[in-house]
Coordinates of C-alpha atoms in Angstrom, one line a residue:
X1 CA 66.9 -162.5 169.2
X2 CA 67.0 -162.6 165.4
X3 CA 64.9 -159.5 165.2
X4 CA 67.3 -157.6 167.5
X5 CA 70.3 -158.6 165.3
X6 CA 68.5 -157.5 162.2
X7 CA 67.6 -154.2 163.9
X8 CA 71.2 -153.5 164.9
X9 CA 72.4 -154.4 161.4
X10 CA 70.1 -151.8 160.0
X11 CA 71.3 -149.2 162.5
X12 CA 74.9 -149.9 161.9
X13 CA 74.4 -149.8 158.2
X14 CA 72.7 -146.4 158.4
X15 CA 75.4 -145.0 160.6
X16 CA 78.1 -146.3 158.3
X17 CA 76.3 -144.6 155.3
X18 CA 76.0 -141.4 157.2
X19 CA 79.6 -141.4 158.2
X20 CA 80.6 -142.1 154.6
X21 CA 78.5 -139.2 153.4
X22 CA 80.0 -136.9 156.1
X23 CA 83.5 -138.0 155.2
X24 CA 82.9 -137.4 151.5
X25 CA 81.8 -133.9 152.3
X26 CA 84.7 -133.2 154.5
X27 CA 87.2 -134.5 151.9
X28 CA 85.7 -132.1 149.3
X29 CA 87.4 -130.6 147.3
X30 CA 90.1 -133.2 146.6
X31 CA 91.3 -131.4 143.4
X32 CA 90.8 -128.0 141.6
X33 CA 87.1 -127.0 141.0
X34 CA 86.4 -126.1 137.4
X35 CA 83.7 -123.5 137.1
X36 CA 82.4 -123.4 133.5
X37 CA 81.3 -120.0 132.2
X38 CA 79.4 -120.7 128.9
X39 CA 80.3 -117.3 127.5
X40 CA 83.5 -115.6 126.2
X41 CA 85.9 -113.8 128.5
X42 CA 85.3 -110.2 129.5
X43 CA 81.5 -110.3 129.5
X44 CA 79.4 -109.7 132.7
X45 CA 79.1 -113.5 133.3
X46 CA 82.8 -113.9 133.1
X47 CA 83.8 -110.9 135.2
X48 CA 81.4 -111.7 138.0
X49 CA 82.5 -115.4 138.0
X50 CA 86.2 -114.3 138.3
X51 CA 85.3 -111.9 141.1
X52 CA 83.8 -114.9 142.9
X53 CA 86.8 -117.2 142.2
X54 CA 89.0 -116.1 145.1
X55 CA 86.5 -115.9 148.0
X56 CA 84.8 -119.2 147.0
X57 CA 88.2 -121.0 146.8
X58 CA 89.2 -119.6 150.2
X59 CA 86.0 -120.7 151.9
X60 CA 86.2 -124.2 150.3
X61 CA 89.9 -124.4 151.1
X62 CA 90.6 -125.3 147.5
X63 CA 91.5 -124.0 144.1
X64 CA 88.7 -122.6 141.8
X65 CA 89.5 -122.3 138.1
X66 CA 87.2 -120.3 135.7
X67 CA 87.0 -121.9 132.3
X68 CA 85.2 -120.2 129.4
X69 CA 83.3 -122.4 127.0
X70 CA 81.4 -120.1 124.8
X71 CA 79.1 -121.0 121.8
X72 CA 75.9 -122.6 120.7
X73 CA 73.6 -120.5 122.9
X74 CA 75.6 -121.8 126.0
X75 CA 75.0 -125.4 125.0
X76 CA 78.8 -126.2 124.9
X77 CA 79.4 -125.1 128.4
X78 CA 76.1 -126.6 129.8
X79 CA 76.8 -129.9 128.2
X80 CA 80.3 -130.0 129.7
X81 CA 78.6 -129.9 133.2
X82 CA 75.8 -132.2 132.2
X83 CA 78.2 -135.0 131.5
X84 CA 80.6 -134.2 134.3
X85 CA 81.2 -136.6 137.2
X86 CA 78.8 -135.8 140.1
X87 CA 81.6 -135.1 142.5
X88 CA 81.4 -131.3 142.7
X89 CA 84.6 -130.6 140.8
X90 CA 82.9 -129.3 137.7
X91 CA 80.3 -126.6 138.1
X92 CA 78.3 -124.2 135.9
X93 CA 78.2 -120.5 136.4
X94 CA 75.4 -119.0 134.3
X95 CA 72.1 -117.3 134.4
X96 CA 68.8 -119.2 134.5
X97 CA 68.2 -117.9 130.9
X98 CA 71.3 -119.9 129.7
X99 CA 69.7 -123.2 130.6
X100 CA 66.3 -122.0 129.4
X101 CA 67.6 -121.2 125.9
X102 CA 65.4 -124.3 125.2
X103 CA 62.6 -121.8 124.6
X104 CA 64.2 -119.7 121.9
X105 CA 67.1 -121.8 120.6
X106 CA 66.8 -125.2 118.8
X107 CA 70.2 -126.3 120.3
X108 CA 68.6 -127.7 123.5
X109 CA 66.2 -130.6 123.1
X110 CA 65.6 -131.2 126.8
X111 CA 64.8 -129.0 129.8
X112 CA 68.4 -129.2 131.2
X113 CA 67.5 -126.9 134.1
X114 CA 65.4 -129.7 135.5
X115 CA 68.4 -132.1 135.5
X116 CA 71.1 -129.8 136.8
X117 CA 71.4 -129.2 140.6
X118 CA 70.7 -125.6 141.6
X119 CA 73.2 -124.4 144.2
X120 CA 72.4 -120.7 144.5
X121 CA 72.6 -117.2 143.0
X122 CA 75.5 -114.8 143.3
X123 CA 73.6 -111.6 143.1
X124 CA 71.1 -109.7 140.9
X125 CA 71.0 -107.0 138.3
X126 CA 68.6 -105.6 135.7
X127 CA 68.2 -107.8 132.6
X128 CA 68.4 -104.8 130.3
X129 CA 68.1 -101.1 129.9
X130 CA 66.9 -99.0 127.0
X131 CA 69.4 -96.4 125.9
X132 CA 69.5 -93.6 123.3
X133 CA 72.0 -90.8 122.4
X134 CA 72.1 -87.7 124.4
X135 CA 71.5 -85.6 121.3
X136 CA 68.4 -87.6 120.2
X137 CA 65.3 -85.5 119.6
X138 CA 63.5 -87.4 122.5
X139 CA 64.8 -87.0 126.1
X140 CA 62.7 -89.8 127.7
X141 CA 60.7 -92.9 126.8
X142 CA 57.4 -91.1 126.5
X143 CA 58.9 -88.6 124.0
X144 CA 60.4 -91.5 122.0
X145 CA 57.0 -93.2 121.9
X146 CA 55.4 -89.9 120.7
X147 CA 58.1 -89.6 118.0
X148 CA 57.6 -93.2 116.9
X149 CA 53.9 -92.7 116.5
X150 CA 54.4 -89.7 114.4
X151 CA 56.9 -91.6 112.3
X152 CA 55.5 -95.2 112.1
X153 CA 57.9 -97.9 111.2
X154 CA 60.9 -95.5 110.9
X155 CA 62.6 -96.1 114.3
X156 CA 65.0 -98.9 114.9
X157 CA 66.4 -100.6 118.0
X158 CA 69.7 -102.5 118.3
X159 CA 70.3 -105.5 120.5
X160 CA 71.8 -109.0 120.7
X161 CA 71.4 -111.5 117.9
X162 CA 67.8 -112.6 117.5
X163 CA 66.3 -114.7 120.3
X164 CA 66.3 -114.4 124.1
X165 CA 65.2 -112.1 126.8
X166 CA 66.9 -108.9 125.5
X167 CA 65.1 -109.2 122.2
X168 CA 61.8 -109.9 124.1
X169 CA 62.4 -106.7 126.1
X170 CA 62.5 -104.6 122.9
X171 CA 59.4 -106.3 121.4
X172 CA 57.3 -106.2 124.5
X173 CA 58.2 -102.6 125.4
X174 CA 57.3 -101.5 121.8
X175 CA 54.1 -103.6 122.0
X176 CA 53.1 -102.1 125.3
X177 CA 53.6 -98.6 123.9
X178 CA 51.8 -99.4 120.7
X179 CA 54.7 -98.4 118.4
X180 CA 56.2 -100.1 115.3
X181 CA 60.0 -100.4 115.4
X182 CA 62.6 -102.3 113.4
X183 CA 64.9 -104.6 115.5
X184 CA 68.5 -104.7 114.3
X185 CA 70.5 -107.6 115.8
X186 CA 74.2 -107.2 116.6
X187 CA 76.9 -109.6 117.8
X188 CA 77.1 -108.0 121.3
X189 CA 77.0 -104.9 123.4
X190 CA 80.1 -103.5 121.8
X191 CA 78.8 -103.5 118.2
X192 CA 75.3 -102.3 119.2
X193 CA 76.8 -99.5 121.2
X194 CA 78.9 -98.4 118.2
X195 CA 75.8 -98.5 116.0
X196 CA 73.9 -96.4 118.5
X197 CA 76.7 -93.8 118.8
X198 CA 77.1 -93.7 115.0
X199 CA 73.5 -93.0 114.4
X200 CA 72.7 -96.3 112.7
X201 CA 69.9 -97.1 115.1
X202 CA 67.7 -94.8 117.3
X203 CA 68.0 -96.7 120.5
X204 CA 69.2 -100.0 121.9
X205 CA 68.7 -102.5 124.7
X206 CA 71.8 -103.5 126.6
X207 CA 72.9 -104.6 130.1
X208 CA 73.3 -101.8 132.6
X209 CA 77.1 -102.5 132.9
X210 CA 77.3 -101.7 129.1
X211 CA 75.1 -98.6 129.4
X212 CA 76.6 -97.0 132.5
X213 CA 79.9 -95.6 131.1
X214 CA 78.2 -93.7 128.3
X215 CA 75.5 -92.4 130.6
X216 CA 78.0 -91.2 133.2
X217 CA 80.0 -89.5 130.4
X218 CA 76.9 -87.7 129.1
X219 CA 77.1 -89.4 125.7
X220 CA 73.8 -91.3 126.1
X221 CA 70.7 -91.3 128.1
X222 CA 69.0 -94.3 129.9
X223 CA 65.3 -94.4 128.9
X224 CA 64.1 -97.1 131.2
X225 CA 65.5 -100.1 133.2
X226 CA 63.9 -103.5 133.4
X227 CA 64.0 -103.8 137.2
X228 CA 61.6 -103.4 140.1
X229 CA 63.5 -100.3 141.4
X230 CA 65.8 -97.7 140.1
X231 CA 69.5 -98.6 140.1
X232 CA 71.7 -96.9 142.7
X233 CA 74.4 -96.4 140.1
X234 CA 71.9 -94.6 137.7
X235 CA 69.2 -93.2 139.9
X236 CA 67.9 -90.9 137.1
X237 CA 66.8 -93.8 134.9
X238 CA 63.2 -94.7 135.6
X239 CA 61.9 -98.3 135.8
X240 CA 59.7 -99.9 133.1
X241 CA 56.7 -99.5 135.4
X242 CA 57.4 -95.8 135.9
X243 CA 57.3 -95.1 132.2
X244 CA 54.2 -97.3 131.6
X245 CA 55.8 -100.3 130.0
X246 CA 53.6 -103.2 131.0
X247 CA 56.1 -106.0 130.9
X248 CA 57.5 -107.6 134.1
X249 CA 61.0 -108.8 133.4
X250 CA 62.4 -111.4 135.8
X251 CA 65.4 -110.3 138.0
X252 CA 68.6 -111.3 136.3
X253 CA 71.5 -113.0 138.1
X254 CA 74.3 -115.5 137.7
X255 CA 73.8 -118.8 139.4
X256 CA 76.0 -121.7 140.4
X257 CA 74.8 -125.1 139.2
X258 CA 76.1 -128.7 139.7
X259 CA 75.9 -131.7 137.5
X260 CA 73.0 -134.2 137.7
X261 CA 73.4 -136.6 140.6
X262 CA 75.5 -134.3 142.8
X263 CA 75.3 -135.6 146.3
X264 CA 73.3 -133.5 148.7
X265 CA 76.2 -133.2 151.2
X266 CA 78.4 -131.6 148.5
X267 CA 75.5 -129.5 147.2
X268 CA 74.8 -128.1 150.6
X269 CA 78.5 -127.4 151.2
X270 CA 78.7 -125.4 147.9
X271 CA 75.5 -123.5 148.7
X272 CA 76.8 -122.5 152.1
X273 CA 80.2 -121.5 150.6
X274 CA 78.5 -119.4 147.9
X275 CA 76.4 -117.5 150.5
X276 CA 79.5 -116.8 152.6
X277 CA 81.6 -115.7 149.5
X278 CA 79.0 -113.0 148.7
X279 CA 79.9 -111.3 152.0
X280 CA 83.6 -110.9 150.9
X281 CA 84.4 -107.1 150.9
X282 CA 86.5 -107.3 147.7
X283 CA 83.7 -109.3 145.9
X284 CA 81.1 -106.7 147.0
X285 CA 83.2 -103.8 145.8
X286 CA 84.0 -105.4 142.5
X287 CA 80.5 -106.4 141.5
X288 CA 78.9 -103.1 142.6
X289 CA 81.1 -101.4 140.0
X290 CA 79.5 -103.7 137.5
X291 CA 76.0 -102.6 138.6
X292 CA 75.6 -106.0 140.2
X293 CA 74.0 -106.3 143.6
X294 CA 75.5 -109.1 145.8
X295 CA 72.2 -110.5 147.1
X296 CA 72.2 -114.3 147.8
X297 CA 69.3 -116.5 146.7
X298 CA 69.2 -120.1 147.7
X299 CA 68.1 -123.2 145.7
X300 CA 64.4 -123.0 146.9
X301 CA 64.1 -119.4 145.7
X302 CA 65.7 -120.2 142.4
X303 CA 63.4 -123.1 141.8
X304 CA 60.4 -120.8 142.3
X305 CA 62.0 -118.3 139.9
X306 CA 62.5 -121.1 137.4
X307 CA 58.9 -122.1 137.6
X308 CA 57.7 -118.5 137.1
X309 CA 60.1 -118.2 134.1
X310 CA 58.8 -121.4 132.7
X311 CA 55.1 -120.4 132.9
X312 CA 55.2 -116.7 132.3
X313 CA 58.3 -115.9 130.1
X314 CA 58.7 -119.3 128.3
X315 CA 55.5 -119.0 126.3
X316 CA 56.4 -115.4 125.2
X317 CA 59.8 -116.6 124.0
X318 CA 58.3 -119.5 122.1
X319 CA 55.8 -117.2 120.5
X320 CA 58.3 -114.6 119.5
X321 CA 61.1 -116.9 118.4
X322 CA 59.5 -120.3 117.4
X323 CA 62.0 -123.1 117.0
X324 CA 61.7 -126.6 115.5
X325 CA 62.6 -129.6 117.6

């Protein structure tokens, strides 16, 4: 008889715990959800996050607030989520590279991507595109390479401040082609674009959203895109593989992350909500204008991508941009 009582105590306890977890999920959200974007306003990360704001809030039946916390290679924004209460009301919207700045920036001492809770990806885009002026003496990547070999060490490429995937794209593409170029870092896509148009550099690497307006206006020419396929928005720009660049760049996208310790019930609810939000017609129309493809990727797929990034790209970043810890 004592065994029966003990058995039923366990059953009742498990049922109570399950009910509490279900009730917790159903009560969520109980206040506005802060989504931290670890970059300044008006960038691709911010624009796509704000496009997601309305449909995500509608599906969750709550209020979603985008909050920009730029600086320190995304550390300020990431740390805000790392220390947040694990109740789902403070989330991070950033790329996998933001959390993996560990490899090329001394600001991260730990592998924060292993501590945060991966919720899902909001879409995908090319990490970068090589661009030159329309009046340049070379009309494609192969001609640029030939020109560079005839003028060793004289060509220059603009890009973001030293460190990270965009810089690695320039270094690895030049290495693959066997050319010697000078990398000139700029504060962002705006300044590097100005430098390109002003003739201060020969070509640059930038996000497709930054390249597209100039290409459509006939001011510049896309040389190659770091993506498995050509982009629908710029079908004339070949892929890295097509022009012979032997560097496989991971697919880029902005992900939703939760703080350490986020309950599975809340995490699952957020993952399902994100997947549904990506089907919103207004969201789809908005992000496609930004050369962003609204393709959902769940936590398992992102974990596999993180592992590949860690083993294949991480060592290259560490070698190219060594940091002291």
